[in-house]
Structures are given as structure tokens and as C-alpha cells.
Coordinates of C-alpha atoms and ligand atoms in Angstrom, one line a residue:
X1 CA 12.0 24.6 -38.7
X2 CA 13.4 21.4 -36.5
X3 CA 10.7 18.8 -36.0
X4 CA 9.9 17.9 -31.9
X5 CA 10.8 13.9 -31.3
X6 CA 8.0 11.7 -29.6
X7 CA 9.9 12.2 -26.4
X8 CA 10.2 15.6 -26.9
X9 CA 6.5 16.0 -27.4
X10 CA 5.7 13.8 -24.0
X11 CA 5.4 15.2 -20.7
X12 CA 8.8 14.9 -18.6
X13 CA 6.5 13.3 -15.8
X14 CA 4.5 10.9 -18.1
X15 CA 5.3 6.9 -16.8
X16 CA 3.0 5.5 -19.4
X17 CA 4.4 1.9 -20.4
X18 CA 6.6 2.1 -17.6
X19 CA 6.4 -0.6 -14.8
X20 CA 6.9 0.4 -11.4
X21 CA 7.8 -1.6 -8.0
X22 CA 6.7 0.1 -4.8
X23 CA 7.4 -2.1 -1.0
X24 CA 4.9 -1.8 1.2
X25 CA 2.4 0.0 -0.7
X26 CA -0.5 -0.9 1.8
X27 CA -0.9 2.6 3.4
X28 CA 0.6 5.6 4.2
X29 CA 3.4 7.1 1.8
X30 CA 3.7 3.8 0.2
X31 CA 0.4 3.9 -0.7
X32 CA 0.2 7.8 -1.5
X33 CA 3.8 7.3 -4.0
X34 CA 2.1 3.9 -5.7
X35 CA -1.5 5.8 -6.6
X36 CA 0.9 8.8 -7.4
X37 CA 2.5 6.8 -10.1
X38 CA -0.6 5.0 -11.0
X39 CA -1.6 8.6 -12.2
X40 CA 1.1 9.4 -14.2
X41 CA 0.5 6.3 -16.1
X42 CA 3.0 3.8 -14.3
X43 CA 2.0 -0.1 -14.6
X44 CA 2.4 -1.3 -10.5
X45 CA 3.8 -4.5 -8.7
X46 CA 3.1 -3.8 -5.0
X47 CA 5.4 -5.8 -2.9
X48 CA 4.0 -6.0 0.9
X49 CA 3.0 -8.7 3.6
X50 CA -0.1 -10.9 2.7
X51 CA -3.5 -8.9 2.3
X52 CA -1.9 -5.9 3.4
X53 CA -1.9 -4.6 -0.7
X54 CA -5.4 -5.1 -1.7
X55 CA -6.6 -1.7 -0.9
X56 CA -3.8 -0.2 -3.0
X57 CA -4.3 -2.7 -6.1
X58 CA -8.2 -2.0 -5.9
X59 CA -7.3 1.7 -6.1
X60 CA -4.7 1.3 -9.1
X61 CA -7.2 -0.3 -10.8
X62 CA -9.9 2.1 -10.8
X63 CA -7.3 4.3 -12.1
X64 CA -6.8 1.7 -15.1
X65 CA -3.6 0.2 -14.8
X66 CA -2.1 -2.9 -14.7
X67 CA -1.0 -3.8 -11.0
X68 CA 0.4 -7.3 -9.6
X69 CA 0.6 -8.1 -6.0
X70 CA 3.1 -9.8 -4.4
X71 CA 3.2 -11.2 -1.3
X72 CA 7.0 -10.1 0.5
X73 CA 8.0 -9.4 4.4
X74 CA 11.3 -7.4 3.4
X75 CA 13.3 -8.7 6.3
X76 CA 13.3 -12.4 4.6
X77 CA 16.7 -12.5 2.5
X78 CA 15.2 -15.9 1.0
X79 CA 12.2 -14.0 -0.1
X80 CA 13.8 -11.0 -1.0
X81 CA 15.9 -13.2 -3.3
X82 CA 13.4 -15.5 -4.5
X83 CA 10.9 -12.4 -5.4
X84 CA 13.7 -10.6 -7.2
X85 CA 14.8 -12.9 -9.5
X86 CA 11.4 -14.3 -10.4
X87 CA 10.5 -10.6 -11.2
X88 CA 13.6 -10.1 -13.3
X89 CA 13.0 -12.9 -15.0
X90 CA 9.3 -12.5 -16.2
X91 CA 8.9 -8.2 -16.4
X92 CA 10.9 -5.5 -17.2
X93 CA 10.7 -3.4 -14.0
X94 CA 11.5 0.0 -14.8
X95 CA 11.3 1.8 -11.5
X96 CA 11.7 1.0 -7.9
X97 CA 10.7 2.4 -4.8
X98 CA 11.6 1.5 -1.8
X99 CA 9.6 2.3 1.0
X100 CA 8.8 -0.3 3.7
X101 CA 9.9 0.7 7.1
X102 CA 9.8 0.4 10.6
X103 CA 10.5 2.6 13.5
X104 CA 11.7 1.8 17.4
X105 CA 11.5 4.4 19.6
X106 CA 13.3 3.6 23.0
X107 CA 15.8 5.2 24.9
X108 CA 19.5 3.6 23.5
X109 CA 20.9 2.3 26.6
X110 CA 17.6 -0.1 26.1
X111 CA 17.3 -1.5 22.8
X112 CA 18.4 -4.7 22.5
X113 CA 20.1 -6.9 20.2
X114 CA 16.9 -8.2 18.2
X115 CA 15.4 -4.9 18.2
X116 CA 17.9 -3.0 16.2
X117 CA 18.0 -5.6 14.2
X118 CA 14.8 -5.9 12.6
X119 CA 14.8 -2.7 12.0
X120 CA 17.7 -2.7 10.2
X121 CA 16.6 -5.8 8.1
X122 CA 13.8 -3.8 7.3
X123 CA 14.9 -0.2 6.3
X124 CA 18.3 -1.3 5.0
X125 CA 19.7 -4.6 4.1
X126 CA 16.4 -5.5 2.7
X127 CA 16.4 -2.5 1.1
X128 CA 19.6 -2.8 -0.6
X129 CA 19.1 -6.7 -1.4
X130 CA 15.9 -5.7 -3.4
X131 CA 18.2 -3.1 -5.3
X132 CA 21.1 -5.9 -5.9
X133 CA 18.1 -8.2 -7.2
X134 CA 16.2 -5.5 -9.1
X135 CA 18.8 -3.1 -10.5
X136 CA 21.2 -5.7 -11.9
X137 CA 18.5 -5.6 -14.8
X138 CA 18.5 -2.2 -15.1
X139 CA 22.2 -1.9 -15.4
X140 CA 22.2 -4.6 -17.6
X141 CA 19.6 -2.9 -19.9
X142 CA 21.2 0.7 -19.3
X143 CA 18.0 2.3 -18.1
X144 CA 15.9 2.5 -14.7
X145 CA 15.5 4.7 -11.5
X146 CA 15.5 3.4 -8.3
X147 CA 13.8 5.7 -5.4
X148 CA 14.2 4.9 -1.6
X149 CA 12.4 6.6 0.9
X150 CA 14.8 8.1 3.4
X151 CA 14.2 10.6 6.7
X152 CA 15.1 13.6 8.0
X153 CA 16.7 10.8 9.9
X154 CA 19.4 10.7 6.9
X155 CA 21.1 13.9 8.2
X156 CA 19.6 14.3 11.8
X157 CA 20.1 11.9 14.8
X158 CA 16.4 12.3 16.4
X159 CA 15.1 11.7 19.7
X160 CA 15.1 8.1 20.9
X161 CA 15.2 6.2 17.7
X162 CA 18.9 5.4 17.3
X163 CA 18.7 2.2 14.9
X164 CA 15.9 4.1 12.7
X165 CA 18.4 7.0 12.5
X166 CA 21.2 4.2 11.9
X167 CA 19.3 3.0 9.2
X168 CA 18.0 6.3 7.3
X169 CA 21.7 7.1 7.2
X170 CA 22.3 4.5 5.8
X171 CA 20.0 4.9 3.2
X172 CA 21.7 7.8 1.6
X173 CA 24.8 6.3 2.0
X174 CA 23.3 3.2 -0.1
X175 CA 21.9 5.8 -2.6
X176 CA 25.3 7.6 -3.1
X177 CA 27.1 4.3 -3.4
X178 CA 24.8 2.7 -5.8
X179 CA 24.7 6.2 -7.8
X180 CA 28.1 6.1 -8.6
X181 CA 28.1 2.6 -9.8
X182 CA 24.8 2.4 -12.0
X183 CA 24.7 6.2 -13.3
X184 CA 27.6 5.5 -15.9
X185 CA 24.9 2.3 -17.0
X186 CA 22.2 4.9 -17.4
X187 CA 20.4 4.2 -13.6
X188 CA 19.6 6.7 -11.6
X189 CA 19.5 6.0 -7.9
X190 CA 17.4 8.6 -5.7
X191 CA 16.0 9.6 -2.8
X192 CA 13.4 11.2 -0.9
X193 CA 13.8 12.4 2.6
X194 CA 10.5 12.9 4.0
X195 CA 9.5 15.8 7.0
X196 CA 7.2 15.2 9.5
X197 CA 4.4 13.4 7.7
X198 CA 0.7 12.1 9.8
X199 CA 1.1 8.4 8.7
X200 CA 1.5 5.6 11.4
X201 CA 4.8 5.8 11.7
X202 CA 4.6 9.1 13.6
X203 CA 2.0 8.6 15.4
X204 CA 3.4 8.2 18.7
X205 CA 4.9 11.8 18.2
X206 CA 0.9 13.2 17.3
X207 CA -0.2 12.1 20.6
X208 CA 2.5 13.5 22.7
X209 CA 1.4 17.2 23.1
X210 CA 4.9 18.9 23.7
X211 CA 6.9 16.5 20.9
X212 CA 3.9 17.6 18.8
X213 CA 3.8 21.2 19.1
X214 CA 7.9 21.6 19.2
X215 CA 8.0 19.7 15.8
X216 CA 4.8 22.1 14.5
X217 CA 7.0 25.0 15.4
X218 CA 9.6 24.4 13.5
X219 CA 7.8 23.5 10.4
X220 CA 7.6 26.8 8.3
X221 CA 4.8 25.2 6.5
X222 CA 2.9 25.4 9.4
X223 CA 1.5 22.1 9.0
X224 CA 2.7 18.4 9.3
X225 CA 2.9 17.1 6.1
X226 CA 0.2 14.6 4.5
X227 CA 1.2 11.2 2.6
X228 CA -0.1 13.1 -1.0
X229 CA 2.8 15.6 -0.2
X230 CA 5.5 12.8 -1.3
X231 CA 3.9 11.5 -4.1
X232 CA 5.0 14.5 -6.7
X233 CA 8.2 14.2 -5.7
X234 CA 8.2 9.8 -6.4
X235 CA 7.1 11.0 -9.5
X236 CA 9.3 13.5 -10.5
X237 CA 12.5 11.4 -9.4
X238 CA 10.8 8.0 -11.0
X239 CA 10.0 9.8 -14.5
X240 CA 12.6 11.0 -17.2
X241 CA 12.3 14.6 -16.1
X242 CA 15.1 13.1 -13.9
X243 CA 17.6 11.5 -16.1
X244 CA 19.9 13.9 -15.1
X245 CA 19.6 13.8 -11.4
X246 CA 21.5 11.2 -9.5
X247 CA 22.7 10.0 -6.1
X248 CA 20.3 12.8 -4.4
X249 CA 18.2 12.9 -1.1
X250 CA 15.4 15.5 -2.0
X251 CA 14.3 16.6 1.3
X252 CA 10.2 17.5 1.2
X253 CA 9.7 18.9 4.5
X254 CA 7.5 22.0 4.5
X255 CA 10.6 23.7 5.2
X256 CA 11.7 21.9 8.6
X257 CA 16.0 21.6 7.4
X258 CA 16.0 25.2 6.2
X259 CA 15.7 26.3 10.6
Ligands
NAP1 P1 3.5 3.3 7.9 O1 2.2 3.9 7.7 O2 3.9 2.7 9.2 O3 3.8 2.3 6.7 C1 4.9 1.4 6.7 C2 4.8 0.5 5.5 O4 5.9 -0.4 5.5 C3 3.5 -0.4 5.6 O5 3.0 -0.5 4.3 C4 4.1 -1.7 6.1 O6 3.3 -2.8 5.7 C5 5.4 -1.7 5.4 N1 6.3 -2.7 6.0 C6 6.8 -2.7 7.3 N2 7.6 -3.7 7.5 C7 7.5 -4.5 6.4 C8 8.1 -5.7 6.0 N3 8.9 -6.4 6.8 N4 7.9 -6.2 4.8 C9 7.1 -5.5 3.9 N5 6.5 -4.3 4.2 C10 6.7 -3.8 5.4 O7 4.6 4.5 7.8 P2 5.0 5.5 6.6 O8 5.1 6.8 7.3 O9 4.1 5.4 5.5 O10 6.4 5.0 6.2 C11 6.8 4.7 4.9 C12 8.3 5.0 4.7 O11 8.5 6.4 4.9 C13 9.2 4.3 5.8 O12 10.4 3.9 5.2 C14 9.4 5.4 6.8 O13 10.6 5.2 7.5 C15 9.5 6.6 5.9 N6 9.4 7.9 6.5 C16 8.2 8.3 7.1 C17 8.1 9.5 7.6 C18 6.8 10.0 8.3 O14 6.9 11.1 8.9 N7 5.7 9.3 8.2 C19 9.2 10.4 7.6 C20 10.3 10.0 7.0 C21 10.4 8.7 6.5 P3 2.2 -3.5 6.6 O15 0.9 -2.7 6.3 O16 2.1 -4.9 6.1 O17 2.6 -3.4 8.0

């Protein structure tokens, strides 16, 4: 009879001694993926804009784990680079989502400049300056899984929100790229691609009767989705169930890209 190893014997989900990074974990899926994590036994550093984390780290402590908050705007390259290296240099961060973001809905012939811009320093360069800062560790170490939070928006152009669609796309492009140069270190770089989910962000689309029911329509769910639908899947792609699962964009949509 073969004898089971500890990590044979441990849940495939289990984050227990695992430290986890989530961006702007204040509220809506941010929130949702770091309690999600919380629960599966990950130790949190919630990166977000001053005060806006407190809920969250009062949460993840009446879960009873260990949770550090940072104050971050992800659009600050100083910051970004001044977090990042003082958080390699003091923990071992095993995970890292990334899931601040920002949306501009306006017709394309009248987005200027400045507002394409921040939300690209947002949703992408940010983005992949916190993954420069925080996965040279993990390649370094040969372990560690990096999870962005991408869109529908990844694959699809959308309706009025041309520098959020540049940016989702550009997400997956960022999670391929990285993929292929941190899965032979042992990092695996993933992706989630939420559907239409009631947060915030989609609330301009809630109130607007017809953009509200033609999106219901299509959802074979028959629902929008809730923030709670996302965190399983932050789990599953942050845990060592997916060691074996790189450079993907897992859609959770209720169904929506199967029409
Ligand atoms: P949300 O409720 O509007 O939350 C956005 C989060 O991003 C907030 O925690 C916000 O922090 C943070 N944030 C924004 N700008 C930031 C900055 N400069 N620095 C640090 N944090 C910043 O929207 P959500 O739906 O939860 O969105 C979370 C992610 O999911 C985004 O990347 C979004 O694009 C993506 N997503 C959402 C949906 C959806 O249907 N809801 C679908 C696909 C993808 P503050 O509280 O400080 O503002």
C-alpha cells in the first residue's frame, strides 16, 4: 500500500500559509475574491486608496487571518514601484490578484486624451507594473500565481466603452505574455473574465431599462451575476488545484459567450 504525501492529503483549494495580494479590495469583486481567499485560509495584503480597505480587513479578520493594508492609487508608477519592492522585500507574497478597475462609458469620437488614459493606467500598465514588481519574486523563488481580473471585454468590443475594451484586451494579452515567460519558473499567470456582474461598475447598464433587459436576455443563467459568483473561481485559479493551468482567461458568465 503507497502512503498519501501531506499535499496529497490537503484539499487542492486549501491557501492556508499562503499570502495573498488582492488591488482594490474595498468592495465589489475585489472584495467578494479577497473574503473568498480569506476562507480558504489565505493570509491578505489589500492594496487600495486610503480608507477605502477597512471594511474588507475588518471582515478578513473575523474570519481569522492575518491581513495588512496598504494604502495604493494603482495609476501612480512611483507608488506602484515603491509598494512593490517594499512588499518583496519584507513578505513572501504568494498570490496576486489584480483587480482595480475603472470604466468610461462615452461615445469614441468623444473621449479625450486624459480620459483614455486613466483608464488605461488603471486596468493595464498599473496592472502589469504591480506584476513586474511582484512576480519577479515568484520567478525568482519558482512558485506563485498571479490572477487578473479581465471582461467579457477581453474578447468582445462592447457598447461605448472603447478604452475599457482597449484595456481588458489587453489584459489577456498581458496574461499570455507573462504565462509564457514565468510558467517554465513554476508561475502561473491567470485570468478571470467576469459576465455581467451587479457591482458599481455596471451600474449605469442596471438603470438603463432596455441595456438591462437585452443583457438579461442573453444570460442563460437568467440572472446577472453577484460579486460571490467570482470568488470560487479566484480560488480555484490562486490555489494548487491549478498548477497545471496557465496563460488562461476563465470566463464565469452565467453562460453569456456560449450565445
Ligand atoms: P467597482 O465596484 O467599481 O470596484 C472597483 C474597485 O477598483 C474599487 O475597489 C476601487 O477602489 C478600485 N480602484 C479603482 N481605481 C483604483 C486605483 N486607481 N487604485 C486602486 N484601486 C482602484 O467594480 P467591480 O465590478 O468590483 O470591478 C472590479 C474589477 O472587475 C475591475 O477590474 C472591473 O473592470 C472588473 N470587471 C467587472 C465586471 C462587472 O460586471 N462588475 C465585469 C467584468 C470585469 P475605490 O473603492 O477606492 O474606488
Amino acid at each position: 500500500m503507497t502512503t498519501q504525501t501531506e499535499a496529497e492529503l490537503r484539499s487542492p483549494f486549501d491557501l492556508h500559509g499562503r499570502c495573498a495580494v488582492v488591488t482594490g479590495a474595498g468592495r465589489g469583486l475585489g472584495r467578494a475574491v479577497a473574503l473568498g481567499l480569506a476562507r480558504a485560509g489565505a493570509d491578505l495584503v489589500l492594496l487600495g486608496r486610503p480608507g477605502s480597505q477597512d471594511g474588507t480587513r475588518d471582515q478578513v479578520v473575523d474570519l481569522g487571518r492575518d491581513v495588512e493594508v496598504v494604502d495604493l492609487d494603482v495609476s501612480d508608477a512611483d507608488a506602484v514601484e515603491r509598494v512593490g519592492a517594499r512588499l518583496a522585500a519584507d513578505r513572501q507574497v504568494d498570490i496576486l490578484v489584480n483587480n482595480a478597475g475603472i470604466i468610461d462609458r462615452e461615445d469614441s469620437v468623444s473621449v479625450t486624451r486624459d480620459a483614455w488614459n486613466r483608464v488605461l493606467d488603471v486596468n493595464l500598465t498599473g496592472l502589469f507594473f504591480l506584476c513586474q514588481h511582484l512576480g519577479r519574486p515568484m520567478a525568482e523563488r519558482g512558485s506563485g500565481k498571479v490572477v487578473s481580473i479581465a471582461s467579457l471585454l477581453s474578447f468582445q468590443g462592447g457598447i461605448r466603452v472603447a478604452s475599457y475594451a482597449a484595456s481588458k484586451h489587453g489584459v489577456a494579452g498581458v496574461t499570455k505574455a507573462l504565462a509564457n515567460e514565468w510558467g517554465p519558473l513554476g508561475v502561473q499567470v491567470n485570468a478571470i473574465a467576469p459576465g455581467y456582474i451587479a457591482t458599481d461598475n455596471t451600474t449605469a447598464l442596471r438603470e438603463d431599462p432596455d441595456r438591462s433587459r437585452s443583457i438579461l436576455e442573453r444570460i442563460p443563467a437568467g440572472r446577472w451575476g453577484v460579486a460571490s459568483d467570482i470568488a470560487g473561481a479566484a480560488v480555484f485559479l490562486s490555489s494548487p488545484a491549478a498548477d497545471y493551468v496557465n496563460g488562461h482567461v476563465l470566463v464565469v458568465d452565467g453562460g453569456w459567450m456560449a450565445r
